[in-house]
JSON list of C-alpha atoms in Angstrom, two decimals:
[
{"chain": "A", "resi": 1, "resn": "UNK", "atom": "CA", "xyz": [13.57, -9.34, -31.45]},
{"chain": "A", "resi": 2, "resn": "UNK", "atom": "CA", "xyz": [15.55, -11.90, -33.43]},
{"chain": "A", "resi": 3, "resn": "UNK", "atom": "CA", "xyz": [15.95, -9.38, -36.22]},
{"chain": "A", "resi": 4, "resn": "UNK", "atom": "CA", "xyz": [17.54, -6.79, -33.93]},
{"chain": "A", "resi": 5, "resn": "UNK", "atom": "CA", "xyz": [19.96, -9.38, -32.59]},
{"chain": "A", "resi": 6, "resn": "UNK", "atom": "CA", "xyz": [21.08, -10.31, -36.07]},
{"chain": "A", "resi": 7, "resn": "UNK", "atom": "CA", "xyz": [21.55, -6.64, -37.00]},
{"chain": "A", "resi": 8, "resn": "UNK", "atom": "CA", "xyz": [23.67, -6.05, -33.89]},
{"chain": "A", "resi": 9, "resn": "UNK", "atom": "CA", "xyz": [25.71, -9.14, -34.65]},
{"chain": "A", "resi": 10, "resn": "UNK", "atom": "CA", "xyz": [26.29, -7.98, -38.23]},
{"chain": "A", "resi": 11, "resn": "UNK", "atom": "CA", "xyz": [27.35, -4.51, -37.03]},
{"chain": "A", "resi": 12, "resn": "UNK", "atom": "CA", "xyz": [29.86, -6.01, -34.59]},
{"chain": "A", "resi": 13, "resn": "UNK", "atom": "CA", "xyz": [31.29, -8.23, -37.29]},
{"chain": "A", "resi": 14, "resn": "UNK", "atom": "CA", "xyz": [31.76, -5.26, -39.61]},
{"chain": "A", "resi": 15, "resn": "UNK", "atom": "CA", "xyz": [33.55, -3.17, -36.99]},
{"chain": "A", "resi": 16, "resn": "UNK", "atom": "CA", "xyz": [35.76, -6.08, -35.94]},
{"chain": "A", "resi": 17, "resn": "UNK", "atom": "CA", "xyz": [36.52, -6.85, -39.57]},
{"chain": "A", "resi": 18, "resn": "UNK", "atom": "CA", "xyz": [39.48, -5.64, -41.65]},
{"chain": "A", "resi": 19, "resn": "UNK", "atom": "CA", "xyz": [40.02, -2.49, -39.65]},
{"chain": "A", "resi": 20, "resn": "UNK", "atom": "CA", "xyz": [37.98, -0.14, -41.78]},
{"chain": "A", "resi": 21, "resn": "UNK", "atom": "CA", "xyz": [36.60, 2.87, -39.98]},
{"chain": "A", "resi": 22, "resn": "UNK", "atom": "CA", "xyz": [39.02, 2.55, -37.05]},
{"chain": "A", "resi": 23, "resn": "UNK", "atom": "CA", "xyz": [41.52, 4.91, -35.64]},
{"chain": "A", "resi": 24, "resn": "UNK", "atom": "CA", "xyz": [45.11, 3.96, -36.33]},
{"chain": "A", "resi": 25, "resn": "UNK", "atom": "CA", "xyz": [46.69, 1.89, -33.64]},
{"chain": "A", "resi": 26, "resn": "UNK", "atom": "CA", "xyz": [48.78, 3.80, -31.07]},
{"chain": "A", "resi": 27, "resn": "UNK", "atom": "CA", "xyz": [52.28, 2.57, -30.50]},
{"chain": "A", "resi": 28, "resn": "UNK", "atom": "CA", "xyz": [52.74, 0.88, -27.21]},
{"chain": "A", "resi": 29, "resn": "UNK", "atom": "CA", "xyz": [54.86, 2.58, -24.69]},
{"chain": "A", "resi": 30, "resn": "UNK", "atom": "CA", "xyz": [56.30, 0.94, -21.73]},
{"chain": "A", "resi": 31, "resn": "UNK", "atom": "CA", "xyz": [55.16, 2.17, -18.37]},
{"chain": "A", "resi": 32, "resn": "UNK", "atom": "CA", "xyz": [57.62, 4.34, -16.47]},
{"chain": "A", "resi": 33, "resn": "UNK", "atom": "CA", "xyz": [60.07, 2.34, -14.41]},
{"chain": "A", "resi": 34, "resn": "UNK", "atom": "CA", "xyz": [60.00, -0.69, -16.69]},
{"chain": "A", "resi": 35, "resn": "UNK", "atom": "CA", "xyz": [63.24, -2.10, -17.90]},
{"chain": "A", "resi": 36, "resn": "UNK", "atom": "CA", "xyz": [64.15, -1.40, -21.44]},
{"chain": "A", "resi": 37, "resn": "UNK", "atom": "CA", "xyz": [66.08, -4.56, -22.03]},
{"chain": "A", "resi": 38, "resn": "UNK", "atom": "CA", "xyz": [63.06, -6.80, -21.71]},
{"chain": "A", "resi": 39, "resn": "UNK", "atom": "CA", "xyz": [61.21, -5.41, -24.71]},
{"chain": "A", "resi": 40, "resn": "UNK", "atom": "CA", "xyz": [61.41, -7.34, -27.89]},
{"chain": "A", "resi": 41, "resn": "UNK", "atom": "CA", "xyz": [62.64, -5.63, -30.92]},
{"chain": "A", "resi": 42, "resn": "UNK", "atom": "CA", "xyz": [60.38, -5.44, -33.93]},
{"chain": "A", "resi": 43, "resn": "UNK", "atom": "CA", "xyz": [61.48, -5.35, -37.48]},
{"chain": "A", "resi": 44, "resn": "UNK", "atom": "CA", "xyz": [61.21, -2.02, -39.16]},
{"chain": "A", "resi": 45, "resn": "UNK", "atom": "CA", "xyz": [58.33, -1.46, -41.55]},
{"chain": "A", "resi": 46, "resn": "UNK", "atom": "CA", "xyz": [54.57, -1.41, -41.41]},
{"chain": "A", "resi": 47, "resn": "UNK", "atom": "CA", "xyz": [53.00, -3.33, -38.56]},
{"chain": "A", "resi": 48, "resn": "UNK", "atom": "CA", "xyz": [51.54, -6.70, -39.51]},
{"chain": "A", "resi": 49, "resn": "UNK", "atom": "CA", "xyz": [47.78, -6.67, -40.14]},
{"chain": "A", "resi": 50, "resn": "UNK", "atom": "CA", "xyz": [45.69, -7.74, -37.20]},
{"chain": "A", "resi": 51, "resn": "UNK", "atom": "CA", "xyz": [43.90, -11.07, -37.64]},
{"chain": "A", "resi": 52, "resn": "UNK", "atom": "CA", "xyz": [40.18, -10.82, -38.35]},
{"chain": "A", "resi": 53, "resn": "UNK", "atom": "CA", "xyz": [37.91, -12.09, -35.67]},
{"chain": "A", "resi": 54, "resn": "UNK", "atom": "CA", "xyz": [35.34, -14.46, -37.18]},
{"chain": "A", "resi": 55, "resn": "UNK", "atom": "CA", "xyz": [32.97, -17.02, -35.79]},
{"chain": "A", "resi": 56, "resn": "UNK", "atom": "CA", "xyz": [33.24, -20.52, -37.08]},
{"chain": "A", "resi": 57, "resn": "UNK", "atom": "CA", "xyz": [29.76, -21.75, -37.97]},
{"chain": "A", "resi": 58, "resn": "UNK", "atom": "CA", "xyz": [28.54, -24.97, -39.37]},
{"chain": "A", "resi": 59, "resn": "UNK", "atom": "CA", "xyz": [26.38, -25.05, -42.47]},
{"chain": "A", "resi": 60, "resn": "UNK", "atom": "CA", "xyz": [23.29, -25.89, -40.41]},
{"chain": "A", "resi": 61, "resn": "UNK", "atom": "CA", "xyz": [24.03, -23.04, -38.03]},
{"chain": "A", "resi": 62, "resn": "UNK", "atom": "CA", "xyz": [24.31, -20.62, -40.93]},
{"chain": "A", "resi": 63, "resn": "UNK", "atom": "CA", "xyz": [21.00, -21.78, -42.35]},
{"chain": "A", "resi": 64, "resn": "UNK", "atom": "CA", "xyz": [19.29, -21.38, -38.98]},
{"chain": "A", "resi": 65, "resn": "UNK", "atom": "CA", "xyz": [20.85, -17.95, -38.49]},
{"chain": "A", "resi": 66, "resn": "UNK", "atom": "CA", "xyz": [19.79, -16.80, -41.95]},
{"chain": "A", "resi": 67, "resn": "UNK", "atom": "CA", "xyz": [16.29, -18.20, -41.55]},
{"chain": "A", "resi": 68, "resn": "UNK", "atom": "CA", "xyz": [15.88, -16.62, -38.14]},
{"chain": "A", "resi": 69, "resn": "UNK", "atom": "CA", "xyz": [17.15, -13.33, -39.48]},
{"chain": "A", "resi": 70, "resn": "UNK", "atom": "CA", "xyz": [14.96, -13.39, -42.57]},
{"chain": "A", "resi": 71, "resn": "UNK", "atom": "CA", "xyz": [11.73, -14.58, -41.09]},
{"chain": "A", "resi": 72, "resn": "UNK", "atom": "CA", "xyz": [12.17, -13.16, -37.62]},
{"chain": "A", "resi": 73, "resn": "UNK", "atom": "CA", "xyz": [10.48, -16.23, -36.11]},
{"chain": "A", "resi": 74, "resn": "UNK", "atom": "CA", "xyz": [11.48, -18.46, -33.26]},
{"chain": "A", "resi": 75, "resn": "UNK", "atom": "CA", "xyz": [11.85, -22.18, -33.76]},
{"chain": "A", "resi": 76, "resn": "UNK", "atom": "CA", "xyz": [8.54, -22.83, -31.95]},
{"chain": "A", "resi": 77, "resn": "UNK", "atom": "CA", "xyz": [6.67, -20.52, -34.29]},
{"chain": "A", "resi": 78, "resn": "UNK", "atom": "CA", "xyz": [8.34, -22.09, -37.29]},
{"chain": "A", "resi": 79, "resn": "UNK", "atom": "CA", "xyz": [7.32, -25.55, -36.02]},
{"chain": "A", "resi": 80, "resn": "UNK", "atom": "CA", "xyz": [3.73, -24.37, -35.57]},
{"chain": "A", "resi": 81, "resn": "UNK", "atom": "CA", "xyz": [3.67, -22.93, -39.09]},
{"chain": "A", "resi": 82, "resn": "UNK", "atom": "CA", "xyz": [5.14, -26.16, -40.46]},
{"chain": "A", "resi": 83, "resn": "UNK", "atom": "CA", "xyz": [2.46, -28.18, -38.64]},
{"chain": "A", "resi": 84, "resn": "UNK", "atom": "CA", "xyz": [-0.27, -25.94, -40.07]},
{"chain": "A", "resi": 85, "resn": "UNK", "atom": "CA", "xyz": [1.15, -26.34, -43.58]},
{"chain": "A", "resi": 86, "resn": "UNK", "atom": "CA", "xyz": [1.34, -30.13, -43.20]},
{"chain": "A", "resi": 87, "resn": "UNK", "atom": "CA", "xyz": [-2.28, -30.25, -41.93]},
{"chain": "A", "resi": 88, "resn": "UNK", "atom": "CA", "xyz": [-3.43, -28.10, -44.84]},
{"chain": "A", "resi": 89, "resn": "UNK", "atom": "CA", "xyz": [-1.67, -30.39, -47.31]},
{"chain": "A", "resi": 90, "resn": "UNK", "atom": "CA", "xyz": [-3.20, -33.46, -45.64]},
{"chain": "A", "resi": 91, "resn": "UNK", "atom": "CA", "xyz": [-6.68, -31.95, -45.90]},
{"chain": "A", "resi": 92, "resn": "UNK", "atom": "CA", "xyz": [-6.22, -31.01, -49.54]},
{"chain": "A", "resi": 93, "resn": "UNK", "atom": "CA", "xyz": [-5.18, -34.60, -50.28]},
{"chain": "A", "resi": 94, "resn": "UNK", "atom": "CA", "xyz": [-7.81, -36.26, -48.04]},
{"chain": "A", "resi": 95, "resn": "UNK", "atom": "CA", "xyz": [-10.92, -34.90, -49.77]},
{"chain": "A", "resi": 96, "resn": "UNK", "atom": "CA", "xyz": [-9.99, -35.99, -53.33]},
{"chain": "A", "resi": 97, "resn": "UNK", "atom": "CA", "xyz": [-8.76, -39.32, -51.99]},
{"chain": "A", "resi": 98, "resn": "UNK", "atom": "CA", "xyz": [-12.09, -39.86, -50.18]},
{"chain": "A", "resi": 99, "resn": "UNK", "atom": "CA", "xyz": [-13.99, -39.01, -53.37]},
{"chain": "A", "resi": 100, "resn": "UNK", "atom": "CA", "xyz": [-11.82, -41.39, -55.38]},
{"chain": "A", "resi": 101, "resn": "UNK", "atom": "CA", "xyz": [-12.38, -44.30, -52.97]},
{"chain": "A", "resi": 102, "resn": "UNK", "atom": "CA", "xyz": [-16.15, -43.61, -52.81]},
{"chain": "A", "resi": 103, "resn": "UNK", "atom": "CA", "xyz": [-16.39, -43.56, -56.61]},
{"chain": "A", "resi": 104, "resn": "UNK", "atom": "CA", "xyz": [-14.44, -46.81, -56.89]},
{"chain": "A", "resi": 105, "resn": "UNK", "atom": "CA", "xyz": [-16.82, -48.49, -54.42]},
{"chain": "A", "resi": 106, "resn": "UNK", "atom": "CA", "xyz": [-19.83, -47.12, -56.26]},
{"chain": "A", "resi": 107, "resn": "UNK", "atom": "CA", "xyz": [-18.40, -48.35, -59.57]},
{"chain": "A", "resi": 108, "resn": "UNK", "atom": "CA", "xyz": [-17.88, -51.84, -58.10]},
{"chain": "A", "resi": 109, "resn": "UNK", "atom": "CA", "xyz": [-21.48, -51.90, -56.80]},
{"chain": "A", "resi": 110, "resn": "UNK", "atom": "CA", "xyz": [-22.85, -50.77, -60.17]},
{"chain": "A", "resi": 111, "resn": "UNK", "atom": "CA", "xyz": [-20.76, -53.42, -61.95]},
{"chain": "A", "resi": 112, "resn": "UNK", "atom": "CA", "xyz": [-22.11, -56.14, -59.64]},
{"chain": "A", "resi": 113, "resn": "UNK", "atom": "CA", "xyz": [-25.67, -54.89, -60.20]},
{"chain": "A", "resi": 114, "resn": "UNK", "atom": "CA", "xyz": [-25.09, -54.89, -63.96]},
{"chain": "A", "resi": 115, "resn": "UNK", "atom": "CA", "xyz": [-23.86, -58.49, -63.89]},
{"chain": "A", "resi": 116, "resn": "UNK", "atom": "CA", "xyz": [-26.91, -59.54, -61.84]},
{"chain": "A", "resi": 117, "resn": "UNK", "atom": "CA", "xyz": [-29.24, -57.83, -64.32]},
{"chain": "A", "resi": 118, "resn": "UNK", "atom": "CA", "xyz": [-27.47, -59.49, -67.26]},
{"chain": "A", "resi": 119, "resn": "UNK", "atom": "CA", "xyz": [-27.93, -62.90, -65.59]},
{"chain": "A", "resi": 120, "resn": "UNK", "atom": "CA", "xyz": [-31.63, -62.15, -65.04]},
{"chain": "A", "resi": 121, "resn": "UNK", "atom": "CA", "xyz": [-32.01, -61.09, -68.68]},
{"chain": "A", "resi": 122, "resn": "UNK", "atom": "CA", "xyz": [-30.42, -64.38, -69.79]},
{"chain": "A", "resi": 123, "resn": "UNK", "atom": "CA", "xyz": [-32.79, -66.37, -67.54]},
{"chain": "A", "resi": 124, "resn": "UNK", "atom": "CA", "xyz": [-35.83, -64.49, -68.84]},
{"chain": "A", "resi": 125, "resn": "UNK", "atom": "CA", "xyz": [-34.68, -65.00, -72.43]},
{"chain": "A", "resi": 126, "resn": "UNK", "atom": "CA", "xyz": [-34.50, -68.76, -71.92]},
{"chain": "A", "resi": 127, "resn": "UNK", "atom": "CA", "xyz": [-37.98, -68.71, -70.25]},
{"chain": "A", "resi": 128, "resn": "UNK", "atom": "CA", "xyz": [-39.38, -66.77, -73.20]},
{"chain": "A", "resi": 129, "resn": "UNK", "atom": "CA", "xyz": [-37.87, -69.24, -75.65]},
{"chain": "A", "resi": 130, "resn": "UNK", "atom": "CA", "xyz": [-39.27, -72.16, -73.65]},
{"chain": "A", "resi": 131, "resn": "UNK", "atom": "CA", "xyz": [-42.76, -70.62, -73.41]},
{"chain": "A", "resi": 132, "resn": "UNK", "atom": "CA", "xyz": [-42.91, -69.94, -77.15]},
{"chain": "A", "resi": 133, "resn": "UNK", "atom": "CA", "xyz": [-43.44, -73.71, -77.63]},
{"chain": "A", "resi": 134, "resn": "UNK", "atom": "CA", "xyz": [-47.26, -74.46, -77.74]},
{"chain": "A", "resi": 135, "resn": "UNK", "atom": "CA", "xyz": [-46.84, -77.79, -75.91]},
{"chain": "A", "resi": 136, "resn": "UNK", "atom": "CA", "xyz": [-45.21, -76.01, -72.98]},
{"chain": "A", "resi": 137, "resn": "UNK", "atom": "CA", "xyz": [-48.02, -73.45, -72.86]},
{"chain": "A", "resi": 138, "resn": "UNK", "atom": "CA", "xyz": [-50.61, -76.23, -72.77]},
{"chain": "A", "resi": 139, "resn": "UNK", "atom": "CA", "xyz": [-48.77, -78.09, -69.99]},
{"chain": "A", "resi": 140, "resn": "UNK", "atom": "CA", "xyz": [-48.54, -74.89, -67.92]},
{"chain": "A", "resi": 141, "resn": "UNK", "atom": "CA", "xyz": [-52.26, -74.18, -68.43]},
{"chain": "A", "resi": 142, "resn": "UNK", "atom": "CA", "xyz": [-53.18, -77.70, -67.22]},
{"chain": "A", "resi": 143, "resn": "UNK", "atom": "CA", "xyz": [-50.95, -77.66, -64.15]},
{"chain": "A", "resi": 144, "resn": "UNK", "atom": "CA", "xyz": [-51.23, -74.05, -63.00]},
{"chain": "A", "resi": 145, "resn": "UNK", "atom": "CA", "xyz": [-54.74, -73.11, -64.05]},
{"chain": "A", "resi": 146, "resn": "UNK", "atom": "CA", "xyz": [-56.45, -76.51, -64.02]},
{"chain": "A", "resi": 147, "resn": "UNK", "atom": "CA", "xyz": [-57.70, -76.09, -67.62]},
{"chain": "A", "resi": 148, "resn": "UNK", "atom": "CA", "xyz": [-58.90, -79.08, -69.66]},
{"chain": "A", "resi": 149, "resn": "UNK", "atom": "CA", "xyz": [-59.64, -79.62, -73.33]},
{"chain": "A", "resi": 150, "resn": "UNK", "atom": "CA", "xyz": [-63.25, -79.77, -74.40]},
{"chain": "A", "resi": 151, "resn": "UNK", "atom": "CA", "xyz": [-64.72, -83.24, -73.71]},
{"chain": "A", "resi": 152, "resn": "UNK", "atom": "CA", "xyz": [-62.23, -84.14, -70.96]},
{"chain": "A", "resi": 153, "resn": "UNK", "atom": "CA", "xyz": [-63.38, -84.78, -67.40]},
{"chain": "A", "resi": 154, "resn": "UNK", "atom": "CA", "xyz": [-61.13, -83.16, -64.81]},
{"chain": "A", "resi": 155, "resn": "UNK", "atom": "CA", "xyz": [-60.40, -84.95, -61.57]},
{"chain": "A", "resi": 156, "resn": "UNK", "atom": "CA", "xyz": [-58.97, -83.17, -58.60]},
{"chain": "A", "resi": 157, "resn": "UNK", "atom": "CA", "xyz": [-57.42, -85.35, -55.95]},
{"chain": "A", "resi": 158, "resn": "UNK", "atom": "CA", "xyz": [-57.38, -83.87, -52.50]},
{"chain": "A", "resi": 159, "resn": "UNK", "atom": "CA", "xyz": [-55.29, -85.49, -49.86]},
{"chain": "A", "resi": 160, "resn": "UNK", "atom": "CA", "xyz": [-56.60, -85.46, -46.30]},
{"chain": "A", "resi": 161, "resn": "UNK", "atom": "CA", "xyz": [-54.82, -83.24, -43.81]},
{"chain": "A", "resi": 162, "resn": "UNK", "atom": "CA", "xyz": [-52.34, -85.09, -41.60]},
{"chain": "A", "resi": 163, "resn": "UNK", "atom": "CA", "xyz": [-53.73, -85.83, -38.14]},
{"chain": "A", "resi": 164, "resn": "UNK", "atom": "CA", "xyz": [-52.44, -83.79, -35.25]},
{"chain": "A", "resi": 165, "resn": "UNK", "atom": "CA", "xyz": [-50.06, -85.68, -33.02]},
{"chain": "A", "resi": 166, "resn": "UNK", "atom": "CA", "xyz": [-51.67, -86.94, -29.84]},
{"chain": "A", "resi": 167, "resn": "UNK", "atom": "CA", "xyz": [-50.05, -86.07, -26.56]},
{"chain": "A", "resi": 168, "resn": "UNK", "atom": "CA", "xyz": [-49.22, -89.11, -24.54]},
{"chain": "A", "resi": 169, "resn": "UNK", "atom": "CA", "xyz": [-49.09, -88.94, -20.80]},
{"chain": "A", "resi": 170, "resn": "UNK", "atom": "CA", "xyz": [-45.27, -88.49, -20.58]},
{"chain": "A", "resi": 171, "resn": "UNK", "atom": "CA", "xyz": [-44.86, -85.95, -23.37]},
{"chain": "A", "resi": 172, "resn": "UNK", "atom": "CA", "xyz": [-44.96, -82.20, -23.12]},
{"chain": "A", "resi": 173, "resn": "UNK", "atom": "CA", "xyz": [-47.70, -80.21, -24.73]},
{"chain": "A", "resi": 174, "resn": "UNK", "atom": "CA", "xyz": [-46.68, -78.18, -27.75]},
{"chain": "A", "resi": 175, "resn": "UNK", "atom": "CA", "xyz": [-46.18, -74.54, -26.84]},
{"chain": "A", "resi": 176, "resn": "UNK", "atom": "CA", "xyz": [-45.76, -75.25, -23.10]},
{"chain": "A", "resi": 177, "resn": "UNK", "atom": "CA", "xyz": [-42.29, -74.83, -21.65]},
{"chain": "A", "resi": 178, "resn": "UNK", "atom": "CA", "xyz": [-40.69, -77.99, -20.33]},
{"chain": "A", "resi": 179, "resn": "UNK", "atom": "CA", "xyz": [-40.29, -76.63, -16.80]},
{"chain": "A", "resi": 180, "resn": "UNK", "atom": "CA", "xyz": [-44.09, -76.13, -16.50]},
{"chain": "A", "resi": 181, "resn": "UNK", "atom": "CA", "xyz": [-44.60, -79.75, -17.46]},
{"chain": "A", "resi": 182, "resn": "UNK", "atom": "CA", "xyz": [-41.94, -80.86, -14.98]},
{"chain": "A", "resi": 183, "resn": "UNK", "atom": "CA", "xyz": [-43.47, -78.77, -12.17]},
{"chain": "A", "resi": 184, "resn": "UNK", "atom": "CA", "xyz": [-46.92, -80.17, -12.89]},
{"chain": "A", "resi": 185, "resn": "UNK", "atom": "CA", "xyz": [-45.54, -83.71, -12.77]},
{"chain": "A", "resi": 186, "resn": "UNK", "atom": "CA", "xyz": [-43.78, -83.04, -9.44]},
{"chain": "A", "resi": 187, "resn": "UNK", "atom": "CA", "xyz": [-46.69, -81.31, -7.71]},
{"chain": "A", "resi": 188, "resn": "UNK", "atom": "CA", "xyz": [-49.37, -83.58, -9.19]},
{"chain": "A", "resi": 189, "resn": "UNK", "atom": "CA", "xyz": [-51.50, -80.61, -10.28]},
{"chain": "A", "resi": 190, "resn": "UNK", "atom": "CA", "xyz": [-53.77, -81.23, -13.25]},
{"chain": "A", "resi": 191, "resn": "UNK", "atom": "CA", "xyz": [-52.61, -79.97, -16.61]},
{"chain": "A", "resi": 192, "resn": "UNK", "atom": "CA", "xyz": [-54.23, -76.84, -17.92]}
]
């Protein structure tokens, strides 16, 4: 529909243009009964060219008119197409950006894991160097395994277990909520 309007507009502009394709202008005659002295006299010679009828348009108006004529779309349709194009561009950028961020996070996690493993390797290297000393091996065997040299008498000291705390008459029993103890004290019921 927009295309047919622009074609009609162009056809009108061509016919209203420089006078091409028109019949020559007829001389004006005064109606009968009009006074002859009121007419203005014209100089002899060819009649002056008629001014061209043109529409004054701004640059933006020309661009809109050309775009409407070329695409044949209304402004709403153009806006919808523009929104679709913007969404498509956003989606094409979003997936690689998501992959980039995920890879950066994975790289940071792997770097942290690598540093932790390097620290563990250093610790194990120092333990290996310490355990290569025979005196350290002997001390570990005595303390951890309870080994003795031939001819030595081992003594194992066992400490008695600490006594369980006794419940006095005003204290709560372990594992019994305080409100049970309070209720028993108020009612005078025996403790269970």
